[in-house]
Coordinates of C-alpha atoms and ligand atoms in Angstrom, one line a residue:
M1328 CA -3.0 -10.6 -16.7
A1329 CA -1.2 -12.6 -19.0
L1330 CA 2.3 -12.0 -19.9
K1331 CA 3.2 -10.8 -23.9
N1332 CA 5.7 -14.2 -24.5
E1333 CA 3.7 -17.5 -24.5
Y1334 CA 6.6 -19.5 -23.5
L1335 CA 7.3 -16.8 -20.3
Q1336 CA 3.4 -17.5 -19.7
K1337 CA 3.9 -20.9 -19.2
V1338 CA 6.9 -20.5 -17.3
Y1339 CA 4.8 -18.1 -15.3
E1340 CA 1.5 -20.6 -15.0
Q1341 CA 3.8 -23.7 -13.8
V1342 CA 5.4 -21.3 -11.1
E1343 CA 2.3 -20.3 -10.0
K1344 CA 1.6 -23.8 -9.8
R1345 CA 4.2 -24.7 -8.0
N1346 CA 4.1 -22.6 -5.1
P1347 CA 0.2 -21.4 -4.9
G1348 CA -1.2 -18.8 -2.4
E1349 CA 2.6 -17.4 -2.5
K1350 CA 1.5 -14.0 -3.4
E1351 CA 5.2 -12.0 -3.0
F1352 CA 6.8 -14.9 -4.5
L1353 CA 4.5 -14.6 -7.8
Q1354 CA 4.5 -10.8 -7.7
A1355 CA 8.3 -10.8 -7.4
V1356 CA 8.9 -13.4 -10.5
Y1357 CA 6.1 -11.7 -12.7
E1358 CA 8.2 -8.4 -12.5
V1359 CA 10.8 -9.8 -13.8
L1360 CA 9.3 -12.5 -16.3
E1361 CA 7.5 -9.4 -17.6
S1362 CA 10.9 -7.7 -18.1
L1363 CA 12.5 -10.4 -20.2
V1364 CA 10.0 -10.5 -23.1
P1365 CA 12.5 -8.6 -25.6
V1366 CA 15.5 -10.8 -23.8
V1367 CA 13.4 -14.5 -25.0
E1368 CA 12.8 -12.5 -28.3
K1369 CA 16.3 -11.5 -29.2
R1370 CA 17.7 -14.8 -27.8
P1371 CA 16.7 -18.0 -28.2
D1372 CA 19.8 -20.1 -27.1
I1373 CA 18.3 -19.0 -23.8
V1374 CA 15.0 -20.2 -24.3
E1375 CA 16.5 -23.4 -25.6
A1376 CA 19.0 -23.9 -22.3
G1377 CA 15.6 -23.3 -20.1
I1378 CA 17.2 -21.1 -18.2
I1379 CA 14.3 -19.2 -17.4
D1380 CA 12.3 -22.3 -16.0
R1381 CA 15.5 -23.3 -14.1
I1382 CA 15.7 -20.1 -12.2
V1383 CA 12.5 -19.7 -10.8
E1384 CA 12.9 -22.6 -9.0
P1385 CA 15.4 -22.7 -5.6
E1386 CA 17.9 -25.1 -6.1
R1387 CA 17.5 -26.0 -2.6
Q1388 CA 15.3 -25.3 0.2
I1389 CA 15.5 -25.7 3.8
I1390 CA 13.2 -25.5 6.4
F1391 CA 13.5 -26.1 10.2
R1392 CA 12.6 -26.2 13.9
V1393 CA 14.2 -23.3 15.9
P1394 CA 13.1 -24.8 19.4
W1395 CA 14.4 -22.1 22.2
V1396 CA 13.6 -21.4 26.0
D1397 CA 12.4 -17.6 27.5
D1398 CA 13.4 -16.0 30.1
N1399 CA 10.6 -18.0 32.2
G1400 CA 11.6 -21.2 31.2
K1401 CA 8.6 -21.8 28.9
V1402 CA 10.2 -23.4 25.4
Q1403 CA 9.4 -21.8 22.1
V1404 CA 9.3 -22.8 18.9
N1405 CA 9.8 -21.0 15.9
R1406 CA 10.3 -21.8 12.0
G1407 CA 13.8 -21.1 10.7
F1408 CA 14.4 -21.1 6.6
R1409 CA 17.4 -20.7 4.4
V1410 CA 16.7 -20.8 0.4
Q1411 CA 19.8 -21.4 -1.8
F1412 CA 17.9 -19.2 -5.0
N1413 CA 21.3 -19.4 -7.6
S1414 CA 24.6 -20.5 -7.1
A1415 CA 25.6 -19.7 -10.7
I1416 CA 27.6 -16.5 -10.3
G1417 CA 29.1 -17.4 -6.5
P1418 CA 28.4 -18.7 -3.7
Y1419 CA 24.4 -18.0 -1.9
K1420 CA 25.2 -14.7 -0.7
G1421 CA 21.7 -12.5 1.1
G1422 CA 20.2 -11.6 4.4
L1423 CA 18.3 -13.8 7.4
R1424 CA 14.9 -11.7 8.3
L1425 CA 13.5 -12.1 11.3
H1426 CA 10.4 -10.9 12.0
P1427 CA 6.3 -12.9 12.9
S1428 CA 5.4 -11.9 8.7
V1429 CA 8.5 -14.4 7.8
C1430 CA 7.0 -17.4 5.5
A1431 CA 8.1 -19.2 2.8
S1432 CA 6.5 -17.1 0.4
V1433 CA 8.6 -13.6 1.8
I1434 CA 11.7 -15.5 1.5
K1435 CA 11.4 -17.0 -1.7
F1436 CA 10.9 -13.5 -3.0
L1437 CA 13.4 -11.9 -1.4
G1438 CA 15.8 -14.7 -2.3
F1439 CA 15.0 -14.5 -5.7
E1440 CA 15.4 -10.6 -6.3
Q1441 CA 18.7 -11.4 -4.5
I1442 CA 19.7 -13.2 -7.1
F1443 CA 19.7 -10.2 -10.1
K1444 CA 20.6 -7.8 -7.2
N1445 CA 24.0 -9.7 -6.4
S1446 CA 24.9 -10.3 -10.3
L1447 CA 23.9 -6.4 -10.8
T1448 CA 27.0 -5.9 -8.2
G1449 CA 29.5 -7.4 -10.4
L1450 CA 30.9 -9.2 -7.7
P1451 CA 30.7 -13.3 -7.2
I1452 CA 27.7 -13.8 -5.0
G1453 CA 24.9 -15.8 -5.8
G1454 CA 21.5 -15.4 -4.7
G1455 CA 19.9 -17.1 -1.3
K1456 CA 17.5 -15.5 1.6
G1457 CA 16.6 -17.5 5.0
G1458 CA 14.9 -16.1 8.5
S1459 CA 12.7 -17.5 11.1
D1460 CA 9.0 -15.4 12.2
F1461 CA 10.8 -15.0 15.2
D1462 CA 10.1 -11.7 16.8
P1463 CA 13.1 -9.8 18.6
K1464 CA 11.1 -6.9 19.3
G1465 CA 10.3 -7.3 23.6
K1466 CA 12.9 -10.0 23.9
S1467 CA 15.6 -9.8 26.1
D1468 CA 19.4 -10.1 25.0
A1469 CA 19.2 -13.7 26.5
E1470 CA 16.6 -14.8 24.8
V1471 CA 17.5 -13.5 21.6
M1472 CA 20.8 -14.9 22.3
R1473 CA 19.2 -18.0 22.9
F1474 CA 17.1 -18.7 19.5
C1475 CA 20.0 -17.0 17.6
Q1476 CA 22.3 -19.5 19.1
S1477 CA 19.5 -22.5 18.0
F1478 CA 18.8 -21.0 14.6
M1479 CA 22.5 -21.6 13.9
T1480 CA 22.6 -24.8 15.7
E1481 CA 20.7 -26.6 12.5
L1482 CA 21.8 -23.3 9.7
C1483 CA 25.3 -24.1 10.0
K1484 CA 25.1 -27.6 8.8
H1485 CA 23.8 -26.2 5.2
I1486 CA 26.4 -22.7 4.9
G1487 CA 30.1 -21.9 4.7
A1488 CA 32.6 -19.3 3.2
D1489 CA 32.5 -20.9 0.0
T1490 CA 29.3 -22.4 0.0
D1491 CA 26.3 -19.6 1.6
V1492 CA 27.5 -16.4 3.3
P1493 CA 24.6 -14.7 5.2
A1494 CA 23.8 -11.7 6.5
G1495 CA 21.3 -8.8 8.2
D1496 CA 17.9 -8.2 7.3
I1497 CA 14.8 -6.6 9.2
G1498 CA 15.7 -7.7 12.9
T1499 CA 19.0 -8.9 12.3
G1500 CA 21.4 -6.7 13.1
A1501 CA 24.3 -6.2 14.5
R1502 CA 23.6 -8.3 17.6
E1503 CA 22.2 -10.9 16.1
I1504 CA 24.9 -11.5 13.9
G1505 CA 27.4 -11.7 17.1
Y1506 CA 25.6 -14.1 18.6
M1507 CA 25.2 -16.4 15.3
F1508 CA 28.7 -15.8 14.2
G1509 CA 29.9 -17.0 18.4
Q1510 CA 27.3 -20.2 17.6
Y1511 CA 29.3 -21.6 14.3
K1512 CA 32.3 -20.7 15.3
R1513 CA 31.6 -23.0 18.4
L1514 CA 30.2 -25.6 16.4
R1515 CA 32.9 -25.7 13.5
N1516 CA 36.0 -24.8 15.9
E1517 CA 36.6 -22.5 12.7
F1518 CA 37.0 -18.7 12.3
T1519 CA 35.8 -17.4 8.6
G1520 CA 33.8 -14.9 6.8
V1521 CA 30.8 -17.1 7.1
L1522 CA 28.8 -14.4 7.8
T1523 CA 28.7 -10.6 6.7
G1524 CA 27.5 -7.8 9.1
K1525 CA 30.2 -8.7 11.9
G1526 CA 31.4 -6.1 14.6
L1527 CA 34.5 -4.5 13.4
S1528 CA 36.3 -6.3 16.2
Y1529 CA 35.9 -10.0 14.7
G1530 CA 36.1 -9.2 10.9
G1531 CA 33.1 -7.2 9.9
S1532 CA 34.0 -4.4 7.7
L1533 CA 34.2 -0.2 8.1
A1534 CA 30.9 0.9 5.9
R1535 CA 28.9 -2.4 6.1
T1536 CA 26.4 -1.0 9.2
E1537 CA 26.4 2.7 6.7
A1538 CA 25.9 0.9 3.2
T1539 CA 23.2 -0.3 2.2
G1540 CA 21.2 3.7 3.0
Y1541 CA 24.8 5.3 1.6
G1542 CA 23.8 3.2 -1.9
L1543 CA 20.6 4.0 -2.1
C1544 CA 22.2 7.6 -2.0
Y1545 CA 24.5 7.3 -4.4
Y1546 CA 22.2 5.7 -6.7
T1547 CA 19.2 8.2 -6.3
A1548 CA 22.0 10.9 -7.3
E1549 CA 23.3 9.4 -10.4
M1550 CA 19.9 8.5 -11.1
I1551 CA 18.7 12.3 -10.8
K1552 CA 21.7 13.8 -12.2
C1553 CA 22.0 11.9 -15.0
M1554 CA 17.8 11.8 -16.1
K1555 CA 16.9 15.2 -14.8
N1556 CA 19.8 17.2 -14.4
E1557 CA 19.5 17.3 -10.7
S1558 CA 20.5 17.1 -7.1
F1559 CA 19.4 16.0 -3.6
E1560 CA 20.3 19.9 -3.2
G1561 CA 17.6 21.9 -1.5
K1562 CA 15.4 18.5 -1.9
T1563 CA 12.6 17.8 0.3
V1564 CA 12.9 14.0 1.4
V1565 CA 10.4 11.4 3.3
I1566 CA 11.8 8.8 4.3
S1567 CA 9.5 5.5 6.0
G1568 CA 10.7 3.2 8.3
S1569 CA 13.9 4.2 10.8
G1570 CA 15.6 0.8 11.1
N1571 CA 19.5 0.5 9.6
V1572 CA 18.7 1.4 5.8
A1573 CA 16.5 4.6 6.9
I1574 CA 18.9 6.0 9.4
Y1575 CA 21.7 6.0 6.9
A1576 CA 19.7 7.2 3.9
T1577 CA 18.4 9.7 6.2
Q1578 CA 22.4 10.9 7.0
K1579 CA 24.0 10.6 3.5
A1580 CA 21.0 12.2 2.3
T1581 CA 21.3 15.1 4.5
E1582 CA 25.2 15.1 3.8
L1583 CA 24.1 15.4 -0.2
G1584 CA 21.8 18.9 1.3
G1585 CA 18.6 17.3 1.2
K1586 CA 16.4 17.4 4.3
V1587 CA 14.5 14.4 5.8
V1588 CA 11.1 15.7 7.0
A1589 CA 9.8 12.2 7.7
L1590 CA 10.5 8.7 9.3
S1591 CA 8.3 5.9 10.1
D1592 CA 7.9 2.7 11.9
S1593 CA 5.1 0.2 11.6
N1594 CA 2.8 1.8 14.1
G1595 CA 3.0 5.1 12.6
Y1596 CA 5.4 8.0 11.6
I1597 CA 7.2 11.5 12.6
Y1598 CA 7.3 14.6 10.7
D1599 CA 9.4 17.5 11.5
P1600 CA 9.4 20.1 8.6
K1601 CA 13.2 21.6 10.2
G1602 CA 14.3 18.5 8.8
V1603 CA 14.9 15.3 11.1
D1604 CA 17.5 16.0 13.5
L1605 CA 19.5 12.0 13.5
D1606 CA 21.1 12.0 17.1
V1607 CA 17.8 11.8 18.3
V1608 CA 17.0 9.1 15.9
K1609 CA 19.7 6.9 16.3
Q1610 CA 19.3 7.5 20.2
I1611 CA 15.9 6.4 20.1
K1612 CA 16.2 3.5 17.4
E1613 CA 19.9 2.0 18.0
V1614 CA 20.6 2.8 21.8
E1615 CA 17.5 2.5 23.6
R1616 CA 15.7 0.0 20.8
G1617 CA 12.2 2.3 21.4
R1618 CA 10.0 3.3 19.2
I1619 CA 9.7 6.3 16.5
K1620 CA 7.2 8.3 18.2
E1621 CA 9.4 9.0 21.3
Y1622 CA 10.8 11.5 18.6
V1623 CA 8.3 14.2 19.6
N1624 CA 8.9 14.1 23.2
R1625 CA 12.4 14.7 22.6
V1626 CA 12.6 17.6 19.4
E1627 CA 10.1 20.9 19.3
G1628 CA 7.5 21.3 16.3
A1629 CA 7.7 17.5 15.6
E1630 CA 4.4 15.9 14.6
Y1631 CA 3.7 12.3 15.3
H1632 CA 0.7 10.4 13.3
E1633 CA -0.7 7.2 13.7
G1634 CA -1.0 4.3 11.2
C1635 CA 2.3 4.0 8.5
S1636 CA 0.9 4.6 5.6
G1637 CA -0.1 8.4 6.0
I1638 CA 3.6 9.0 5.8
W1639 CA 3.1 8.9 1.6
T1640 CA 1.0 12.0 2.1
I1641 CA 3.5 14.4 2.9
K1642 CA 4.7 16.7 0.2
C1643 CA 8.2 15.7 -1.0
D1644 CA 10.7 16.2 -3.9
I1645 CA 12.0 12.8 -3.0
A1646 CA 10.3 9.4 -1.5
L1647 CA 12.4 6.4 -0.3
P1648 CA 11.0 4.0 0.8
C1649 CA 13.1 2.0 3.4
A1650 CA 10.5 0.2 5.5
T1651 CA 9.1 -3.2 3.8
Q1652 CA 6.9 -4.9 1.1
N1653 CA 4.0 -3.4 -0.4
E1654 CA 4.2 -0.8 2.2
I1655 CA 3.2 2.3 -0.9
N1656 CA 0.2 1.1 -2.7
E1657 CA -1.7 2.6 -5.6
E1658 CA -3.3 5.1 -3.6
S1659 CA 0.0 5.8 -1.8
A1660 CA 1.5 6.3 -5.3
K1661 CA -1.1 8.6 -6.7
A1662 CA -0.9 10.7 -3.4
L1663 CA 3.3 11.7 -4.1
V1664 CA 2.5 12.6 -8.0
A1665 CA -0.2 14.8 -6.7
N1666 CA 2.0 15.8 -4.4
G1667 CA 4.8 17.0 -7.0
V1668 CA 7.4 13.9 -6.0
F1669 CA 10.2 13.7 -9.0
A1670 CA 11.8 10.6 -7.6
V1671 CA 11.3 7.4 -6.3
A1672 CA 14.1 5.1 -5.0
E1673 CA 13.4 2.1 -3.2
G1674 CA 15.4 1.4 -0.1
A1675 CA 13.4 -2.0 1.0
N1676 CA 13.0 -5.1 -1.0
M1677 CA 9.8 -4.7 -3.0
P1678 CA 8.2 -1.8 -1.4
S1679 CA 6.0 -0.8 -4.0
T1680 CA 3.2 -2.6 -5.6
P1681 CA 2.9 -3.2 -9.4
E1682 CA 0.2 -0.7 -9.6
A1683 CA 2.4 2.2 -7.8
I1684 CA 4.8 1.1 -9.6
A1685 CA 2.8 2.2 -13.0
V1686 CA 1.5 5.0 -11.2
F1687 CA 5.5 6.7 -11.1
Q1688 CA 6.3 4.7 -14.5
N1689 CA 3.1 6.5 -16.3
A1690 CA 3.2 10.1 -14.2
G1691 CA 7.0 10.3 -15.7
V1692 CA 8.3 10.0 -11.9
L1693 CA 12.3 9.0 -12.2
F1694 CA 12.4 5.1 -10.3
G1695 CA 14.5 3.6 -9.1
P1696 CA 13.7 -0.6 -8.4
A1697 CA 15.0 -2.0 -5.3
K1698 CA 17.6 -4.9 -6.9
A1699 CA 19.7 -1.4 -8.3
A1700 CA 19.3 1.4 -5.5
N1701 CA 19.6 -0.9 -2.3
A1702 CA 22.0 -3.2 -3.6
G1703 CA 24.9 -1.5 -1.5
G1704 CA 24.5 -3.7 1.4
V1705 CA 25.0 -7.1 -0.3
A1706 CA 27.9 -5.5 -2.6
T1707 CA 29.4 -4.2 0.7
S1708 CA 28.9 -7.8 2.3
A1709 CA 31.0 -8.8 -0.2
L1710 CA 33.6 -6.4 0.2
E1711 CA 33.8 -7.5 3.4
M1712 CA 34.3 -11.5 2.3
S1713 CA 37.0 -10.1 0.3
Q1714 CA 39.0 -8.0 3.2
N1715 CA 38.0 -11.3 5.3
S1716 CA 39.4 -14.1 2.9
E1717 CA 42.7 -12.0 2.7
R1718 CA 42.7 -11.2 6.4
L1719 CA 42.5 -7.5 6.0
S1720 CA 41.1 -4.7 6.2
W1721 CA 40.5 -1.4 4.2
T1722 CA 39.9 2.0 5.3
F1723 CA 36.2 3.7 5.7
E1724 CA 37.3 5.6 2.7
E1725 CA 38.8 2.6 0.2
V1726 CA 35.4 0.6 1.1
D1727 CA 33.2 3.9 1.1
A1728 CA 34.7 4.9 -2.8
K1729 CA 34.3 1.2 -3.9
L1730 CA 30.0 1.4 -3.0
K1731 CA 30.1 4.7 -4.9
G1732 CA 31.6 3.3 -8.0
I1733 CA 29.4 0.2 -7.8
M1734 CA 26.4 2.0 -7.0
T1735 CA 27.1 4.3 -10.2
N1736 CA 28.1 1.3 -12.3
I1737 CA 24.5 -0.1 -11.8
F1738 CA 22.6 2.4 -12.7
H1739 CA 24.2 3.0 -16.0
N1740 CA 24.5 -1.2 -16.3
S1741 CA 20.4 -0.8 -15.8
Y1742 CA 20.1 2.6 -17.7
N1743 CA 22.1 1.1 -21.0
A1744 CA 20.1 -2.3 -20.8
A1745 CA 17.0 -0.6 -20.6
K1746 CA 17.7 1.4 -23.8
E1747 CA 19.6 -1.9 -25.5
Y1748 CA 16.1 -3.6 -25.4
G1749 CA 14.0 -1.1 -26.6
M1750 CA 12.8 0.3 -22.9
E1751 CA 14.9 3.1 -22.3
G1752 CA 14.0 4.8 -19.2
N1753 CA 12.5 2.6 -17.4
L1754 CA 15.0 1.0 -14.9
V1755 CA 13.1 -1.8 -13.5
A1756 CA 13.1 -3.8 -17.1
G1757 CA 17.2 -2.3 -17.1
A1758 CA 18.1 -4.1 -13.6
N1759 CA 16.0 -7.3 -14.3
I1760 CA 17.5 -7.4 -18.1
A1761 CA 21.0 -6.8 -16.7
G1762 CA 21.6 -8.9 -13.4
F1763 CA 19.3 -12.1 -15.1
M1764 CA 22.3 -11.7 -18.5
K1765 CA 25.2 -12.7 -16.3
V1766 CA 23.8 -15.0 -14.5
A1767 CA 21.8 -16.9 -17.8
D1768 CA 25.2 -17.2 -19.3
A1769 CA 26.9 -18.4 -16.2
M1770 CA 24.1 -20.8 -15.6
K1771 CA 24.6 -21.2 -19.7
W1772 CA 28.4 -22.3 -19.4
Q1773 CA 28.1 -24.3 -17.3
G1774 CA 25.5 -27.1 -18.2
V1775 CA 21.9 -28.4 -16.7
A1776 CA 23.5 -28.4 -13.6
Y1777 CA 20.4 -27.5 -11.8
Ligands
LIG2672 P1 15.8 -3.1 10.8 O1 15.0 -4.2 11.4 O2 16.7 -1.9 10.9 O3 14.5 -1.9 10.4 C1 12.9 -2.2 9.8 C2 12.2 -1.0 9.5 O4 10.8 -0.6 8.7 C3 11.8 -0.3 10.9 O5 11.4 0.8 11.5 C4 10.2 -1.2 10.8 O6 10.0 -0.7 11.9 C5 9.7 -1.2 9.4 N1 9.0 -2.2 9.3 C6 9.3 -3.5 9.2 N2 8.9 -4.5 9.2 C7 7.5 -3.3 8.4 C8 6.1 -3.4 8.6 N3 5.4 -4.7 8.1 N4 4.8 -2.7 7.6 C9 5.4 -1.2 8.5 N5 7.0 -0.6 9.4 C10 8.0 -2.6 8.9 O7 15.8 -3.5 8.7 P2 16.6 -2.6 7.7 O8 16.4 -1.3 7.7 O9 17.7 -3.5 7.7 O10 15.5 -3.2 6.0 C11 14.6 -2.2 5.6 C12 14.1 -3.1 4.6 O11 15.1 -2.4 4.1 C13 13.9 -4.3 4.2 O12 12.9 -3.8 3.7 C14 15.3 -5.2 4.1 O13 15.0 -5.9 3.2 C15 15.4 -4.1 3.3 N6 17.2 -4.3 3.4 C16 17.9 -4.2 4.2 C17 19.3 -4.2 3.6 C18 20.1 -4.3 4.5 O14 21.8 -3.8 4.5 N7 20.1 -4.5 6.1 C19 20.1 -4.5 1.9 C20 19.1 -4.5 1.4 C21 18.1 -4.3 1.2 P3 9.0 -1.7 13.3 O15 10.4 -1.5 14.0 O16 7.7 -0.9 13.7 O17 8.5 -3.3 13.1
LIG2673 O1 18.5 -7.5 1.1 C1 19.6 -7.4 1.0 O2 20.4 -7.3 0.3 C2 20.3 -7.4 2.0 N1 19.6 -7.9 3.5 C3 21.8 -7.5 2.8 C4 22.5 -9.0 2.3 C5 23.8 -9.3 2.2 O3 24.1 -10.5 2.3 O4 24.1 -8.3 2.6

């Protein structure tokens, strides 16, 4: 399908040519370019300055070997990535994903989306992403440590508190950030806020652990209040995944009066009609690093089903996908709509396929895209950077209040941008446009430096 603007179509064809076969990256670029059609019509100066031609090309891409020794003394080799996508409004900022599916396409889609997400937070952070095809699952702590140390031995040459500040993502939590921070400090002999998501005893921010899931619920609450005069109170909620984002989304959705009846992992999903017992989930996932299946051995009346996509056939009012990209396809979206879902907001990055988004939007389902809805994690990372710079730490309440304010603003800025460009109610276009405008302005003022 061609974009409804000749210039944007040419930009897209160039991206296709330069990044052949990178389907996730192309998907993310296409969606943004589609949203920018009314912008290029209204703002020829943006086209003349070549902003869009530049924004789709990363400023820098680093790919490196990560050798490490496993517990049997055998040498293992993984591939490491850091894509420094855009530094127009601040140092590169974005997580590190450790998952066997990591490849250039995945890191580039994440890095590209991060530019607009970070801009939407209103804080001074550019866009970047990194990671490795290393799988932390089933590895001992010592193996994870050796991998993280090797990974940082190369990565440290490219990052810094004022240059590029990585954080967690799938497979990278407090344990991995700790090992990476320790190695950075050892190599550089400097204690700086080079990573976020750090432990509280060495510069981490209160509420960073909760931030993405809490922020997702703050955004969703604002969206359903303003667009449907609704709230979480008494609503049935389905959340996919059972990692960091899913757990804290469950916590906040429950606090706001919702009943979360399902969670999943890449093997299957649990259904608990009474509402999931989060203490049990936390024990299994955060303490034991176990599988979600285990939940049914501990909670009476709960069911486990193999296969993760079946979770979208459960009847619910609100769906919050919090696992991974393209986890909701057209068929799953149709099942959700048929069961009466009225709001979908993305905790994961790009969890809905373009076909699924079209199903939701055509059915009048409120749809909050990842760039806006899950920006609470990186926003709180930026608050961690501020605290590190002033060598102070703020209270949980202070950080949480700032997070709530940021998520509320993101909803309104996206809503207003969509309206201004003639697409009222389309929060995908609104988030893309609002995120883009600030970065475009900064790039224009800074000249053709990149
Ligand atoms: P975690 O590693 O803590 O949890 C990931 C969860 O998603 C696990 O339940 C995992 O199941 C599931 N999952 C991962 N890959 C797949 C897959 N290919 N198919 C099915 N399920 C899968 O990661 P997070 O909770 O941090 O991240 C979840 C999503 O949220 C990601 O898209 C991430 O990019 C996004 N995100 C995270 C932020 C953060 O601050 N952490 C901020 C903004 C977005 P299993 O254990 O079986 O792999
Ligand atoms: O996708 C994301 O926004 C994240 N994984 C969080 C990045 C960050 O720097 O906190």
